[in-house]
Coordinates of C-alpha atoms in Angstrom, one line a residue:
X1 CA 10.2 7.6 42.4
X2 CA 7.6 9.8 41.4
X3 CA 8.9 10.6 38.1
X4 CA 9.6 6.6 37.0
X5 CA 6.2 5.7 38.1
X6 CA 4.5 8.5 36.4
X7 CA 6.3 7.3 33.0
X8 CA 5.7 4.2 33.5
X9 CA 1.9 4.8 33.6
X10 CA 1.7 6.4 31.0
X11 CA 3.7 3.9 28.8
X12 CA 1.6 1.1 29.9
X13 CA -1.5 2.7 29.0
X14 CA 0.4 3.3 25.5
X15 CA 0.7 -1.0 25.6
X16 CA -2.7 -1.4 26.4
X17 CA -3.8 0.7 23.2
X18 CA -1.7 -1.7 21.4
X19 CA -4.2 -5.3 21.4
X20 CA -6.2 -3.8 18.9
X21 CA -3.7 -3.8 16.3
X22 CA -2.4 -7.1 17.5
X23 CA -5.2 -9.1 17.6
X24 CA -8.2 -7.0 16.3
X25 CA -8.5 -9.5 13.3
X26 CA -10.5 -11.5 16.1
X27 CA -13.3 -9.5 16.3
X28 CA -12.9 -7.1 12.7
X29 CA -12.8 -10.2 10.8
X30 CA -15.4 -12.0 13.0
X31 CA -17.1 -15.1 10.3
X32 CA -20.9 -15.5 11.2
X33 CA -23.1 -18.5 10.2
X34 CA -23.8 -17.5 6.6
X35 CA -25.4 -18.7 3.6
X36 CA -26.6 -17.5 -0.2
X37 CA -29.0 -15.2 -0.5
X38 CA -31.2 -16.4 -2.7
X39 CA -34.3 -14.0 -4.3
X40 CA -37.9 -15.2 -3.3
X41 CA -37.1 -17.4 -0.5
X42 CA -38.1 -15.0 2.2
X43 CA -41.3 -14.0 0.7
X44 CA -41.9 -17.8 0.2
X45 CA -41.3 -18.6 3.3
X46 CA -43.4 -15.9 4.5
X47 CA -46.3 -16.9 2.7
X48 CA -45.6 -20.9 3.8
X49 CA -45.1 -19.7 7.6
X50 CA -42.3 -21.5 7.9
X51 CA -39.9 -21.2 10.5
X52 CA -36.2 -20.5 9.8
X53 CA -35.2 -24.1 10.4
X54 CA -37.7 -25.3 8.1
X55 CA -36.6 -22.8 5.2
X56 CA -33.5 -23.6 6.0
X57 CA -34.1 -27.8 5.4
X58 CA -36.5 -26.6 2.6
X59 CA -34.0 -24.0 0.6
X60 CA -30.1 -24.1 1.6
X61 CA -28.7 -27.7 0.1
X62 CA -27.0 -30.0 2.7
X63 CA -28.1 -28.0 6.0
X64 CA -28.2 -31.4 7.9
X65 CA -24.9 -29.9 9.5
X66 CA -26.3 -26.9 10.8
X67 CA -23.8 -25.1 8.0
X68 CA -20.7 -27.4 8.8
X69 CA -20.6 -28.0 4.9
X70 CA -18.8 -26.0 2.4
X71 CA -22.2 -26.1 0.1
X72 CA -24.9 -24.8 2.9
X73 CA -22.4 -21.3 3.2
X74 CA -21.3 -21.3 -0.6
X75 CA -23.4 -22.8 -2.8
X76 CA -27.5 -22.8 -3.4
X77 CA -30.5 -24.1 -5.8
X78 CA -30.2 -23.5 -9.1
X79 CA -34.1 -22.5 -9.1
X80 CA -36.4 -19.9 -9.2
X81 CA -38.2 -19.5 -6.0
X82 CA -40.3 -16.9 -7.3
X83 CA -42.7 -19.3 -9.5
X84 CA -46.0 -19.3 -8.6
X85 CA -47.3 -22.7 -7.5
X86 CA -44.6 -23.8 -5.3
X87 CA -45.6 -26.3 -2.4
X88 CA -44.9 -25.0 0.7
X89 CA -44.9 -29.0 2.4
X90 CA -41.5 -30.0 -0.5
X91 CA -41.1 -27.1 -2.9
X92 CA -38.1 -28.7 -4.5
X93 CA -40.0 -31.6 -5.0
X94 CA -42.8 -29.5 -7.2
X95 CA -39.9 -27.5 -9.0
X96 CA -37.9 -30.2 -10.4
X97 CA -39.5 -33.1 -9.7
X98 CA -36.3 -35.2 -8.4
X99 CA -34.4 -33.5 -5.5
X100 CA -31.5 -34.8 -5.8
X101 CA -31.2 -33.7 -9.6
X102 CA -30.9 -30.4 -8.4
X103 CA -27.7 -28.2 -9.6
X104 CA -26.2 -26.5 -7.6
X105 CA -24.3 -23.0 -8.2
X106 CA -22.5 -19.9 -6.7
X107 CA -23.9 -17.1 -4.6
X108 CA -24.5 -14.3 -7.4
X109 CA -26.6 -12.4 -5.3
X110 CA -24.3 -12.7 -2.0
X111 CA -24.9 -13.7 1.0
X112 CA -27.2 -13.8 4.1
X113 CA -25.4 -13.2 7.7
X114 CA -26.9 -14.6 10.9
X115 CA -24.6 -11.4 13.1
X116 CA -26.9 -8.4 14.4
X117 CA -23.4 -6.4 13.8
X118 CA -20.9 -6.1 11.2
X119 CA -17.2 -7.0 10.5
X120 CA -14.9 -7.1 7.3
X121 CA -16.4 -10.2 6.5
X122 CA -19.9 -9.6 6.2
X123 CA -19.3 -6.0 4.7
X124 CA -16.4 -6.7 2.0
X125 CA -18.3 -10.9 1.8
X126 CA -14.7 -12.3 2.7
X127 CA -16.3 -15.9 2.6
X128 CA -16.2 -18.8 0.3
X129 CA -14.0 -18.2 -2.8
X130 CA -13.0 -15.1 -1.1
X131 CA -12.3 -16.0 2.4
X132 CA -8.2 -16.2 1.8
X133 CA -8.4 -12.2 2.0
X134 CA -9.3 -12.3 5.3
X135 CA -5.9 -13.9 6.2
X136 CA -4.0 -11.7 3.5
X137 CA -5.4 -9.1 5.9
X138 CA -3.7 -10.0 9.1
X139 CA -0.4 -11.8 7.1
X140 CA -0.3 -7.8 6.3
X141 CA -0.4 -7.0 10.0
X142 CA 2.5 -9.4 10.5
X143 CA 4.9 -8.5 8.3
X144 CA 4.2 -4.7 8.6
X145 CA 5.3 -6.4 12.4
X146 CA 8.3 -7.8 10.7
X147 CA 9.5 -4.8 8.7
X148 CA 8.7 -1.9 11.3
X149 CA 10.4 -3.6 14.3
X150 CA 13.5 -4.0 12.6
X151 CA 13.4 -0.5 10.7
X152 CA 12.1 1.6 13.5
X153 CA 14.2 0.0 16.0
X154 CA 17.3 1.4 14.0
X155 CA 15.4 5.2 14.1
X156 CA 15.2 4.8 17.7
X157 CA 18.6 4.2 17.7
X158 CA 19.6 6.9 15.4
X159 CA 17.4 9.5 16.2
X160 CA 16.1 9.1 19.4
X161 CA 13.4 7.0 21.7
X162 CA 10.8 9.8 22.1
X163 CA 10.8 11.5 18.4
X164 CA 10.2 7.5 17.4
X165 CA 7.5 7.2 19.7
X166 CA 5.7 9.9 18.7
X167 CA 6.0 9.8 15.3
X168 CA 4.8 6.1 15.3
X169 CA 1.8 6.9 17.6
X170 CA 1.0 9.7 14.9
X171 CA 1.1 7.6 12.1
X172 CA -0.8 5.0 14.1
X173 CA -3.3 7.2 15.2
X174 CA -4.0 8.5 11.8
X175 CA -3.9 5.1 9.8
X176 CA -6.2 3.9 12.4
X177 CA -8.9 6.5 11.6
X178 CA -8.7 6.2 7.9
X179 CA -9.0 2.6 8.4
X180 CA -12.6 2.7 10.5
X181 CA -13.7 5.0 6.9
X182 CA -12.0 2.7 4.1
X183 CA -14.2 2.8 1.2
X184 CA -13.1 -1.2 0.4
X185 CA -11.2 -3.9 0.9
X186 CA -8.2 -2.4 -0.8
X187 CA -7.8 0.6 1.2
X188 CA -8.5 -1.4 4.7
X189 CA -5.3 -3.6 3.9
X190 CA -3.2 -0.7 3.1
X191 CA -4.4 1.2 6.1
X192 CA -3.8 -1.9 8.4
X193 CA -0.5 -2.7 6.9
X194 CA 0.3 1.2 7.5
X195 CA -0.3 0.2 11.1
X196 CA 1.6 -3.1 11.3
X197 CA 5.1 -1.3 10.2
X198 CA 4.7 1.2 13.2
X199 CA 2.7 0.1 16.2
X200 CA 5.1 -2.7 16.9
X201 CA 7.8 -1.1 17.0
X202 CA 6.4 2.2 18.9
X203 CA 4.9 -0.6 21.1
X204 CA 9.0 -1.9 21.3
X205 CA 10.4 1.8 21.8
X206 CA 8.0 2.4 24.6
X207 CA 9.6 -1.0 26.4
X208 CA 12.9 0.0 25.7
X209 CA 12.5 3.8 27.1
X210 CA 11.0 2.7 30.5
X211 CA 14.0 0.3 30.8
X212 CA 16.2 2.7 30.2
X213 CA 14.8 5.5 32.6
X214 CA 15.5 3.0 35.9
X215 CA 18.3 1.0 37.1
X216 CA 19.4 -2.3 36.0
X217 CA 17.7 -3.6 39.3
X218 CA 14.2 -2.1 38.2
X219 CA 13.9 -3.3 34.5
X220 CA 12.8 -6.7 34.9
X221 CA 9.9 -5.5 37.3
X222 CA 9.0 -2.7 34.9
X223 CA 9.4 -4.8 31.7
X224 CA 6.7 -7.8 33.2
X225 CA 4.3 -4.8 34.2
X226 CA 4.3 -3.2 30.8
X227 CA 3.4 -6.5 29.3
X228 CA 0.7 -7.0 32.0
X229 CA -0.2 -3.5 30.6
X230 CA -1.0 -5.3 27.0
X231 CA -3.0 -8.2 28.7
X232 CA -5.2 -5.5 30.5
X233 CA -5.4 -3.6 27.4
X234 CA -7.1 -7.7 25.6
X235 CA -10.0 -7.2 28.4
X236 CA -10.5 -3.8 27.9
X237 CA -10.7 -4.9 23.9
X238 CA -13.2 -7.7 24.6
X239 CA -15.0 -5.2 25.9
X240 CA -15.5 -3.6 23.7
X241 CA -15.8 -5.6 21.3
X242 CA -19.0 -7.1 23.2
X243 CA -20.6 -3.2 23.6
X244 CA -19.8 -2.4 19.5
X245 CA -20.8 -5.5 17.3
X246 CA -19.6 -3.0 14.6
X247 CA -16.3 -3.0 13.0
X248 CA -16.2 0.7 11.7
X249 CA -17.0 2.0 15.3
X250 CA -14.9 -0.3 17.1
X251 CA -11.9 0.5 15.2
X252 CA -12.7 4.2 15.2
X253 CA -13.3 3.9 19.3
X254 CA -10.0 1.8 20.2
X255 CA -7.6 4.7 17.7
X256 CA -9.3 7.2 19.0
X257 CA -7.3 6.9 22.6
X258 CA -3.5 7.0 20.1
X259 CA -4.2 11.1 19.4
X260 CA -4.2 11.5 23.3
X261 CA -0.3 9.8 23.2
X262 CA 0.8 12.7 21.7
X263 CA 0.7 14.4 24.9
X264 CA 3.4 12.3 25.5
X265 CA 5.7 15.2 24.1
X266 CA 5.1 17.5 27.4
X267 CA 4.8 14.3 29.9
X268 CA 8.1 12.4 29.0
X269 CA 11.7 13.2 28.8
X270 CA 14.1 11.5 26.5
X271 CA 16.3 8.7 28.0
X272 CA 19.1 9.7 29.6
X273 CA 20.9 6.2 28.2
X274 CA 20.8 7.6 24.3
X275 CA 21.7 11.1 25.0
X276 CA 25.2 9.9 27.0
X277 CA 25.5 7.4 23.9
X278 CA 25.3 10.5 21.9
X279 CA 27.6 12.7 23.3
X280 CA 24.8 15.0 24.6
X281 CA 25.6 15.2 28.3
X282 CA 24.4 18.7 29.0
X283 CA 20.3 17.6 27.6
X284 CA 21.1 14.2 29.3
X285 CA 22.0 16.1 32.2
X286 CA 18.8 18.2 32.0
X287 CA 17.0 15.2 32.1
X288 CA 18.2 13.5 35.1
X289 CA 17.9 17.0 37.2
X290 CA 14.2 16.9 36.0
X291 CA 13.3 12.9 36.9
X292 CA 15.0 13.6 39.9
X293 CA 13.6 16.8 41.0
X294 CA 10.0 15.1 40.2
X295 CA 11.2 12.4 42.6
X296 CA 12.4 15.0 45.5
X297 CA 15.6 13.7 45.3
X298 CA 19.0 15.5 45.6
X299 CA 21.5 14.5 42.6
X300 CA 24.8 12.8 43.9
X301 CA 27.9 14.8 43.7
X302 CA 29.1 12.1 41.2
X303 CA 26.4 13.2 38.5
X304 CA 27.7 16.5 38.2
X305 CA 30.6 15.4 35.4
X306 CA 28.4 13.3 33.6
X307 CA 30.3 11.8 30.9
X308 CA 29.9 8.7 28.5
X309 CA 32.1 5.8 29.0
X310 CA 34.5 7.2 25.9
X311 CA 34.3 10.7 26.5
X312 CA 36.9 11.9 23.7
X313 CA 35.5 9.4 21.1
X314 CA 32.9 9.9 18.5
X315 CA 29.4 9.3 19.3
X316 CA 28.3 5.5 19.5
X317 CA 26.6 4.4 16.2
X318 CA 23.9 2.0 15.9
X319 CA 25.0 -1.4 14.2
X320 CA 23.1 -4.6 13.5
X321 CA 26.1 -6.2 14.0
X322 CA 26.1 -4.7 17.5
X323 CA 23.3 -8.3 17.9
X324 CA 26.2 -10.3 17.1
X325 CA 29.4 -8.4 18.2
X326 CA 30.3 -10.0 21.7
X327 CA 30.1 -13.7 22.8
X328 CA 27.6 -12.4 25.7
X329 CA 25.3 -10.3 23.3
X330 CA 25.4 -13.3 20.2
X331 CA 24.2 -15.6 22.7
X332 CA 21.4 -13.6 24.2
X333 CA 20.5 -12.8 20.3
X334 CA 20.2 -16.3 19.7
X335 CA 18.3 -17.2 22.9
X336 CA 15.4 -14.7 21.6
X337 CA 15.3 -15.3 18.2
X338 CA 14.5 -19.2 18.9
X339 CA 11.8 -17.7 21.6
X340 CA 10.1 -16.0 19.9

């Protein structure tokens, strides 16, 4: 059983890597307590002594809430702070006279972050008015989710688990890295929706190559530790996360690991399962004498005439009416689409 548990390994490290695409947005697009930055208050406050509560209360409106409101993040004093003159005890009060008179008005100059570290909101000011691109962000994720499950499923059908696997990890890997150097907010989306439409569905071709390398008995056990594999790989990501408070290098760290995947080439073999659907018994047959030559095991007699199930026919085609095509199979569709 060498072999299995040797692919297995290194699949599940392969569904660890996979978190940070998954649920990265929790720490990339981290919001910290912010507020406008507005010109002259710190040297005011500097020359006042004032602690940051008091210029706080003295210089953000409606900070009563500790920033709970929508106009101590996003909006601020009309008012120069840089007039001479200004009382330091109620410097609203000696501005304009009536505090409550005072208008109020966007953050032109942007924003002041309470973080020591960074993340796509406090570099690209996703906040406020602009706070919806964070979600456009991650909706990008999703349906790159959406698309490259049900596409790249098909190629592993077609073509063949392991080319899909590594072609996805290579794209992943490489999107990944141009991601941690985007030069805006553009290029981050399109980077991360490059990942969306393949890291799912590598992520799914991975699960569906160690079921098919063992027997039927087997794949429930192996299909529950790969997706322990992914809830491993959410600590290792916290982590992280904890040790780089910066988005660019935290990104840049968890894609680095994806280029080692590519190993993958030497380490795994193809299934078995798709090269007997394909009418490629002798490489199928390779295969098996190599998983079970790793294992120390002697093939039975009976593996000898390998053959598919319809021998003489054509090579089985993949169908996405093959979801729907027996009463068994429709109903086990139907099951997991209302799970998930």
């Amino acid at each position: 059983l060498f072999k299995h548990k040797r692919a297995l390994f290194v699949l599940c490290l392969l569904s660890a890597a996979f978190t940070p695409v998954y649920v990265g947005v929790v720490f990339f697009g981290f919001i910290p307590e912010h507020r406008c930055f507005s010109p002259g208050v710190a040297e005011l406050s500097q020359r006042c002594g004032w602690s940051l509560e008091e210029q706080l209360n003295y210089t953000v409106p409606e900070w009563g809430g500790h920033g709970a409101g929508f106009s101590s993040r996003c909006r601020r004093y009309e008012v120069d702070w840089n007039t001479t003159g200004i009382s330091c005890s109620d410097p609203l009060g000696s501005l304009v006279g009536n505090r409550s008179a005072v208008s109020l008005g966007p953050c032109w100059d942007g924003w002041v972050y309470d973080t020591p570290g960074t993340s796509l909101v406090t570099e690209f000011n996703l906040v406020c008015e602009d706070s919806w691109k964070l979600d456009l962000f991650q909706s990008c994720v999703n349906a790159g989710f959406f698309l490259g499950s049900v596409s790249i499923g098909y190629i592993a059908d077609r073509f063949g688990r392991k080319l899909c696997l590594l072609v996805t990890v290579l794209i992943n890997a490489v999107s990944g890295v141009l991601m941690a150097f985007a030069p805006s907010y553009t290029w981050t989306v399109i980077f991360r929706l490059i990942q969306g439409l393949v890291s799912k569905g590598g992520w799914l071709t991975g699960y569906v190559l160690i079921a098919e390398f063992v027997g039927s008995n087997y794949r429930r056990a192996v299909g529950i530790t790969y997706q322990l594999a992914f809830t491993l790989g959410l600590l290792i990501l916290t982590a992280l996360a904890y040790v780089l408070p910066h988005w660019r290098w935290l990104q840049l760290t968890v894609t680095l690991p994806n280029f080692f995947f590519l190993l993958y080439y030497w380490c795994l073999p193809e299934s078995p399962r798709w090269l007997i659907s394909q009418k490629q018994n002798d490489k199928a047959m390779e295969a098996i004498k190599h998983i079970a030559k790793g294992n120390k095991k002697n093939l039975p007699f009976s593996f000898q005439n390998l053959s598919s199930e319809d021998e003489d026919g054509e090579k089985l085609k993949p169908s996405f009416l093959d979801l729907v095509r027996t009463p068994q199979i429709r109903k086990h569709t139907f099951i997991l689409m209302y799970s998930w």
